[in-house]
Amino acid sequence: MYDFSPFIDSINSFFTSNFSPFWASVLLMLLLGIAILAFYAVLGLYLVYAERKICARMQNRIGPNRVGPLGLFQTIADLIKLLLKELIYIRNADGFLFNIAPFIVIVASIMAIGSIPFAKGLQAIDLNIGVLYILAISSMGVIGVLIAGWASNSKYSVIGAMRSGAQVISYELSVGLSLLCMIVFAGSMQLSDIITSQQDGWWLLKGHIPAFIAFVIYLIAGTAETNRGPFDLAEAESELTAGFHTEYSGIKFAFFFLAEYMNMFIIAAVATTIFLGGWLPFHIYNFTAFNNVMDYIPPVFWFFGKTAFIIYVMMWFKWTFPRLRIDQLLALEWKYLLPLNLLNLVLISFLTLMKWHF
Amino acid sequence: MALLTTLKSIGNYFREIYNGVTSLARGMRVTGKYFIQPSSIVTQQYPENRATLKMFDNFKGELILKHTEDNEHFCDACNNCARKCPNGSIEVISKREEGPDGKTRRVLDKYIYHLDMCTFCGLCVQACDQSALEFSNEFEHAVFDRNNLIKQLNHPDSKVVEKQAETKEPNTPTV
Amino acid sequence: MEETLVDIDFKEKEEYIINMGPQHPSTHGVLRFETCLQGEKVKYIIPHCGYIHRGIEKMSESLTYPQLLHLTDRMDYLSAHINNEAVALCVENAMEVEVSDRVKYIRTILAELSRIASHQLWWSAFGMDLGALTTFFYGLRDREKILDIFEETTGSRLIQSFITPGGLMADIHPNFQRRVKEFITYFRKKLPEYDQLLTGNVIFRERTLGIGYMSKEDAIDYAVTGPSGRGSGFHCDVRKLAPYSAYPFVQFNEITYTEGDTYHRYLVRMKEMWESLNILEQLVDNIPQGEIMLNLKAIKAPKGEYYQRVETARGELGVYIVSDGAPTPARIKYRSPNFSNLFILNKVSANHKIADLVAISGSLDLVIPDIDR
């Protein structure tokens, strides 16, 4: 039920039968690119809207409610405003790097989206090293941040960029290790395989406490990797005004802004895929009636529901906690998360070896 | 002994983590509680609630000269308010005019109020012996030209209240 | 490109200087810290003030005493009532008159309410300095309740010009006592929430405990008064040392800690809010009857020099009036608490991180217009 592969296959065969192989692949890529870009823009804008609404509710406010019903078009209006704004040219800035930085950031997050399975068969590319690919691509964004900070020729920006570099390099370890724990369980790095291995229960549920620890560490490290509060040191509004994007204006700023939210989505989507069974519905062991009802809910809803929940938790973090200091940030990684993670990995390997997981 | 201290420090390490996490959870409970309570929203939707929005009686919006229904005010142009004003927001322009009893007397010609300079300290209202001044609750002062904030407070063709101005003794300052 | 003075400095001394301010989110106003950095570490900072100097002291020389009062609101605008009270008390001392007990009680209630309102705003902004953005809205939400009380009685929310030499501008509103009591019960419920959200938070404690140590000697040397000084164990509460208005009639504790770090400066203010609630509770039901304004022919200080100090929300405010008998003062000088508190900043924040500098300057609770006047 709800398998997207026939649909995808029909599109595929339509192109291959009507065009030469070269043009078929070019057109397919084009189609895919447009689809992903449209998805990216719409989702990014509505994540911004969601964040504004959620933080407003936490702060006893209403949030955007003027543009459109419930303020639903607020972020679209914001985007139009940003598109129309002047791109301020910074004297003494390195023009080429200054202009290219936002694109690096946004390209990195667009590329990561390509390998996320939204539903069975609804995946742009199912790499056999999917997890590695996502890790590699998503950490490319920091290069854009570093370039942005350096090229702006602003002191605040440089400090922000350096902080961001130190932060992402450290937390990359924890993200990788906590995902590795789950790879050990699943025995594969292919995202579709990992999902199939959770047919009989999500790894978060059948992996005992170690899986839960890995999940929490992944959430913390993932939040840190996206430069969001309480780890938003690269921007640190009260210290560095806006950190690495202080000097950016107009649509280039919007790129950084959108990329932040999309990175958050990617982190949440990966957490969903690896810990929470991706697009698989929630099943209770041997409770067939319940399971059948759950099966009627399309997998796309399951995927976005779980992702939305994790995004909500990340926003909850941001609007509750104070920001860490740079040395505390690194201490948290190297003194707490990394040792715990390594211990956890050993435990999980042992559990897998003994086949003690469900 | 060494083992014991090592164990103890490991215990402390984990206790630290536990305490930290619970303290974070406590904070999240507060924000989470407000998230699920729509009744806790305190935002006032200003232009929409204009009909119901009521300022407190004492609210100092802008200075007005009280006028009766017959378009009469109480100002005898004594200039006390202008003298008390710390930053010269008030100009009282008076003229000589023949009263009903035949004597010439000072009457108010124009009462100019510079809303753009006023700091709402209330000394003018306090200084007025005739209680001719008061603060209204009007607070929507936004205009496109600063000159529009210079207001003439006495209405066109208004006169001073006749009876009271003649019979009443000058009051002691009422507060 | 022309070389500016800063560039030359930077090249010769190999120092990384950033200007925090005058337009910066964490300076809470137009204050500039010329900050010299070594990596993330602050080597020294030079505070530059004067961006919002309005010449209040000079202007006051051409204004009569009731008139100059409205300028004092605009120094430390978060404790406007207390500033008014300082001038009013000083002029009353000079004229050797005493206001009725009713006036004293109302003045004290208003002063304590402004102290709470000021601490609420400080708490909000301090949380925001540290990156906890939600505190700002919770603090301001509760502060609105106090401002409503002010508005109902005085007619304005922030800058009231209500306490005047000889008494008060008007009597309290009939709802005043009821609203204050409602506020006390309301805020007693909300204060523990503040603690849950920020005080107990492990990140907050890590960010503030042991940061920005100020010894008692330093506090005395630099004349750091108010909660900032009391966090270092400097007993400087004017309400205890030289009680004025209705403070002799109430029981309260002076909150002091000896640790002298950012966290304890924070705790002093949190505890002071509880103390202020206690003071309010003792006063609000017992406001005696009496006249609101003394019947004075003219408000002017006789020839001589007069000094009066009060405790504002951020420390000791001194008013020094030199009078030659005219209705206007010959010279007036304000010893503003923030001016003294500011200059300890270089000493306490040296060798800390930039993030700590923000936390420390937040914990000193600076109000910039009060520094420059």
GROMACS .gro file of N, CA, C and O in nm, chain A residues 55 57-61 91-92 154-156 158-159 163 230 232 237-241 318-328, chain C residues 1 16-20 24-26 37 40 128-134 137-138 141 197 201 203-204 206-207 211 354-356 358:
model
  256
   55CYS      N    1   0.733   2.987   1.886
   55CYS     CA    2   0.798   3.066   1.990
   55CYS      C    3   0.701   3.170   2.044
   55CYS      O    4   0.704   3.204   2.161
   57ARG      N    5   0.382   3.130   2.088
   57ARG     CA    6   0.297   3.065   2.186
   57ARG      C    7   0.371   3.041   2.318
   57ARG      O    8   0.315   3.056   2.426
   58MET      N    9   0.500   3.006   2.308
   58MET     CA   10   0.576   2.985   2.431
   58MET      C   11   0.596   3.115   2.506
   58MET      O   12   0.618   3.115   2.626
   59GLN      N   13   0.592   3.226   2.434
   59GLN     CA   14   0.618   3.355   2.499
   59GLN      C   15   0.490   3.432   2.522
   59GLN      O   16   0.492   3.555   2.531
   60ASN      N   17   0.377   3.363   2.528
   60ASN     CA   18   0.247   3.426   2.551
   60ASN      C   19   0.213   3.530   2.446
   60ASN      O   20   0.156   3.634   2.476
   61ARG      N   21   0.252   3.504   2.322
   61ARG     CA   22   0.218   3.597   2.216
   61ARG      C   23   0.133   3.523   2.113
   61ARG      O   24   0.107   3.404   2.126
   91ARG      N   25   3.264   4.743   0.090
   91ARG     CA   26   3.396   4.788   0.047
   91ARG      C   27   3.502   4.703   0.118
   91ARG      O   28   3.487   4.672   0.236
   92ASN      N   29   3.605   4.667   0.046
   92ASN     CA   30   3.716   4.586   0.100
   92ASN      C   31   3.677   4.443   0.129
   92ASN      O   32   3.754   4.369   0.188
  154SER      N   33   3.484   4.169   0.822
  154SER     CA   34   3.428   4.231   0.940
  154SER      C   35   3.474   4.151   1.061
  154SER      O   36   3.481   4.029   1.055
  155LYS      N   37   3.506   4.222   1.168
  155LYS     CA   38   3.563   4.151   1.282
  155LYS      C   39   3.463   4.060   1.348
  155LYS      O   40   3.496   3.949   1.389
  156TYR      N   41   3.341   4.106   1.359
  156TYR     CA   42   3.238   4.021   1.418
  156TYR      C   43   3.218   3.894   1.336
  156TYR      O   44   3.204   3.785   1.388
  158VAL      N   45   3.427   3.738   1.140
  158VAL     CA   46   3.537   3.642   1.151
  158VAL      C   47   3.522   3.561   1.279
  158VAL      O   48   3.535   3.438   1.277
  159ILE      N   49   3.492   3.629   1.389
  159ILE     CA   50   3.478   3.555   1.514
  159ILE      C   51   3.365   3.454   1.502
  159ILE      O   52   3.378   3.337   1.541
  163ARG      N   53   3.409   3.045   1.529
  163ARG     CA   54   3.332   2.968   1.626
  163ARG      C   55   3.256   2.857   1.555
  163ARG      O   56   3.255   2.742   1.601
  230PRO      N   57   2.040   2.629   2.173
  230PRO     CA   58   2.135   2.710   2.251
  230PRO      C   59   2.278   2.704   2.199
  230PRO      O   60   2.368   2.743   2.268
  232ASP      N   61   2.380   2.859   1.915
  232ASP     CA   62   2.391   2.953   1.804
  232ASP      C   63   2.506   3.052   1.824
  232ASP      O   64   2.491   3.172   1.808
  237GLU      N   65   2.352   3.663   1.878
  237GLU     CA   66   2.301   3.798   1.857
  237GLU      C   67   2.352   3.898   1.960
  237GLU      O   68   2.394   4.007   1.924
  238SER      N   69   2.354   3.859   2.087
  238SER     CA   70   2.388   3.958   2.188
  238SER      C   71   2.539   3.981   2.196
  238SER      O   72   2.581   4.076   2.259
  239GLU      N   73   2.617   3.892   2.136
  239GLU     CA   74   2.761   3.913   2.141
  239GLU      C   75   2.814   3.969   2.009
  239GLU      O   76   2.887   4.067   2.006
  240LEU      N   77   2.778   3.903   1.900
  240LEU     CA   78   2.839   3.935   1.771
  240LEU      C   79   2.738   3.998   1.674
  240LEU      O   80   2.752   3.986   1.554
  241THR      N   81   2.638   4.061   1.727
  241THR     CA   82   2.527   4.118   1.648
  241THR      C   83   2.462   4.011   1.559
  241THR      O   84   2.354   3.968   1.588
  318LYS      N   85   1.553   2.577   2.165
  318LYS     CA   86   1.605   2.710   2.134
  318LYS      C   87   1.537   2.818   2.216
  318LYS      O   88   1.601   2.912   2.260
  319TRP      N   89   1.406   2.803   2.236
  319TRP     CA   90   1.334   2.912   2.303
  319TRP      C   91   1.331   2.894   2.453
  319TRP      O   92   1.260   2.965   2.522
  320THR      N   93   1.403   2.797   2.507
  320THR     CA   94   1.407   2.783   2.652
  320THR      C   95   1.544   2.811   2.709
  320THR      O   96   1.557   2.871   2.815
  321PHE      N   97   1.649   2.769   2.640
  321PHE     CA   98   1.780   2.767   2.704
  321PHE      C   99   1.864   2.888   2.670
  321PHE      O  100   1.857   2.940   2.559
  322PRO      N  101   1.949   2.930   2.765
  322PRO     CA  102   2.049   3.029   2.733
  322PRO      C  103   2.159   2.968   2.646
  322PRO      O  104   2.173   2.847   2.640
  323ARG      N  105   2.235   3.055   2.582
  323ARG     CA  106   2.340   3.011   2.492
  323ARG      C  107   2.463   2.965   2.571
  323ARG      O  108   2.491   3.016   2.679
  324LEU      N  109   2.534   2.867   2.516
  324LEU     CA  110   2.657   2.823   2.581
  324LEU      C  111   2.772   2.914   2.540
  324LEU      O  112   2.765   2.985   2.441
  325ARG      N  113   2.878   2.907   2.618
  325ARG     CA  114   3.000   2.979   2.582
  325ARG      C  115   3.084   2.886   2.496
  325ARG      O  116   3.068   2.765   2.503
  326ILE      N  117   3.175   2.942   2.419
  326ILE     CA  118   3.247   2.858   2.323
  326ILE      C  119   3.325   2.747   2.392
  326ILE      O  120   3.323   2.631   2.348
  327ASP      N  121   3.391   2.777   2.505
  327ASP     CA  122   3.469   2.671   2.571
  327ASP      C  123   3.378   2.566   2.632
  327ASP      O  124   3.410   2.447   2.633
  328GLN      N  125   3.261   2.610   2.682
  328GLN     CA  126   3.167   2.513   2.737
  328GLN      C  127   3.109   2.425   2.627
  328GLN      O  128   3.085   2.306   2.647
  534MET      N  129   4.358   5.325   0.074
  534MET     CA  130   4.265   5.359   0.182
  534MET      C  131   4.336   5.434   0.293
  534MET      O  132   4.450   5.404   0.327
  549TYR      N  133   4.358   4.307   1.842
  549TYR     CA  134   4.235   4.290   1.766
  549TYR      C  135   4.127   4.366   1.839
  549TYR      O  136   4.079   4.323   1.943
  550ILE      N  137   4.095   4.482   1.786
  550ILE     CA  138   4.002   4.569   1.859
  550ILE      C  139   3.866   4.568   1.791
  550ILE      O  140   3.857   4.592   1.670
  551ILE      N  141   3.764   4.533   1.866
  551ILE     CA  142   3.631   4.550   1.810
  551ILE      C  143   3.556   4.651   1.894
  551ILE      O  144   3.577   4.664   2.015
  552ASN      N  145   3.470   4.725   1.826
  552ASN     CA  146   3.387   4.823   1.895
  552ASN      C  147   3.253   4.760   1.923
  552ASN      O  148   3.176   4.733   1.832
  553MET      N  149   3.226   4.736   2.050
  553MET     CA  150   3.091   4.689   2.084
  553MET      C  151   3.011   4.813   2.117
  553MET      O  152   3.033   4.879   2.215
  557HIS      N  153   2.472   4.829   1.957
  557HIS     CA  154   2.499   4.687   1.975
  557HIS      C  155   2.391   4.629   2.064
  557HIS      O  156   2.349   4.694   2.160
  558PRO      N  157   2.347   4.510   2.033
  558PRO     CA  158   2.233   4.457   2.110
  558PRO      C  159   2.259   4.439   2.259
  558PRO      O  160   2.166   4.441   2.337
  559SER      N  161   2.384   4.421   2.300
  559SER     CA  162   2.405   4.387   2.440
  559SER      C  163   2.443   4.507   2.525
  559SER      O  164   2.461   4.493   2.645
  570LEU      N  165   4.071   4.220   2.192
  570LEU     CA  166   4.057   4.076   2.203
  570LEU      C  167   4.187   4.004   2.170
  570LEU      O  168   4.270   4.054   2.096
  573GLU      N  169   3.925   3.468   2.153
  573GLU     CA  170   3.794   3.495   2.214
  573GLU      C  171   3.810   3.573   2.344
  573GLU      O  172   3.712   3.614   2.404
  661MET      N  173   1.820   3.755   2.792
  661MET     CA  174   1.839   3.770   2.648
  661MET      C  175   1.986   3.787   2.615
  661MET      O  176   2.033   3.738   2.512
  662ASP      N  177   2.059   3.856   2.702
  662ASP     CA  178   2.204   3.869   2.681
  662ASP      C  179   2.268   3.732   2.674
  662ASP      O  180   2.362   3.710   2.598
  663LEU      N  181   2.219   3.641   2.758
  663LEU     CA  182   2.277   3.508   2.762
  663LEU      C  183   2.218   3.417   2.656
  663LEU      O  184   2.256   3.302   2.645
  664GLY      N  185   2.123   3.467   2.579
  664GLY     CA  186   2.069   3.389   2.469
  664GLY      C  187   1.938   3.320   2.498
  664GLY      O  188   1.887   3.251   2.412
  665ALA      N  189   1.886   3.336   2.620
  665ALA     CA  190   1.754   3.277   2.651
  665ALA      C  191   1.649   3.381   2.617
  665ALA      O  192   1.621   3.471   2.694
  666LEU      N  193   1.593   3.369   2.496
  666LEU     CA  194   1.512   3.480   2.445
  666LEU      C  195   1.374   3.487   2.509
  666LEU      O  196   1.310   3.590   2.509
  667THR      N  197   1.329   3.375   2.566
  667THR     CA  198   1.193   3.375   2.618
  667THR      C  199   1.181   3.456   2.746
  667THR      O  200   1.075   3.511   2.775
  670PHE      N  201   1.015   3.801   2.730
  670PHE     CA  202   0.871   3.819   2.721
  670PHE      C  203   0.805   3.794   2.856
  670PHE      O  204   0.709   3.860   2.890
  671TYR      N  205   0.857   3.699   2.932
  671TYR     CA  206   0.797   3.672   3.062
  671TYR      C  207   0.819   3.792   3.155
  671TYR      O  208   0.727   3.832   3.227
  674ARG      N  209   0.598   4.076   3.045
  674ARG     CA  210   0.457   4.045   3.070
  674ARG      C  211   0.420   4.083   3.213
  674ARG      O  212   0.318   4.149   3.236
  730LEU      N  213   1.306   2.864   3.503
  730LEU     CA  214   1.348   2.888   3.366
  730LEU      C  215   1.496   2.922   3.357
  730LEU      O  216   1.564   2.877   3.266
  734ASN      N  217   1.885   2.661   3.574
  734ASN     CA  218   1.930   2.603   3.448
  734ASN      C  219   2.081   2.580   3.449
  734ASN      O  220   2.158   2.668   3.483
  736ILE      N  221   2.296   2.544   3.211
  736ILE     CA  222   2.375   2.629   3.119
  736ILE      C  223   2.392   2.767   3.181
  736ILE      O  224   2.501   2.825   3.180
  737PHE      N  225   2.284   2.817   3.240
  737PHE     CA  226   2.291   2.950   3.301
  737PHE      C  227   2.394   2.952   3.414
  737PHE      O  228   2.475   3.043   3.425
  739GLU      N  229   2.647   2.755   3.458
  739GLU     CA  230   2.783   2.745   3.404
  739GLU      C  231   2.829   2.879   3.348
  739GLU      O  232   2.946   2.915   3.359
  740ARG      N  233   2.735   2.950   3.288
  740ARG     CA  234   2.772   3.077   3.227
  740ARG      C  235   2.803   3.185   3.330
  740ARG      O  236   2.875   3.281   3.300
  744ILE      N  237   3.210   3.376   3.730
  744ILE     CA  238   3.248   3.464   3.620
  744ILE      C  239   3.246   3.608   3.669
  744ILE      O  240   3.152   3.650   3.737
  887ILE      N  241   3.443   3.686   2.532
  887ILE     CA  242   3.350   3.792   2.491
  887ILE      C  243   3.211   3.764   2.547
  887ILE      O  244   3.142   3.855   2.593
  888ALA      N  245   3.172   3.637   2.543
  888ALA     CA  246   3.040   3.602   2.593
  888ALA      C  247   3.028   3.639   2.740
  888ALA      O  248   2.921   3.680   2.787
  889ASP      N  249   3.137   3.628   2.815
  889ASP     CA  250   3.134   3.665   2.957
  889ASP      C  251   3.122   3.815   2.974
  889ASP      O  252   3.057   3.862   3.067
  891VAL      N  253   2.958   4.011   2.794
  891VAL     CA  254   2.816   4.042   2.780
  891VAL      C  255   2.742   4.006   2.908
  891VAL      O  256   2.659   4.083   2.958
   0.00000   0.00000   0.00000
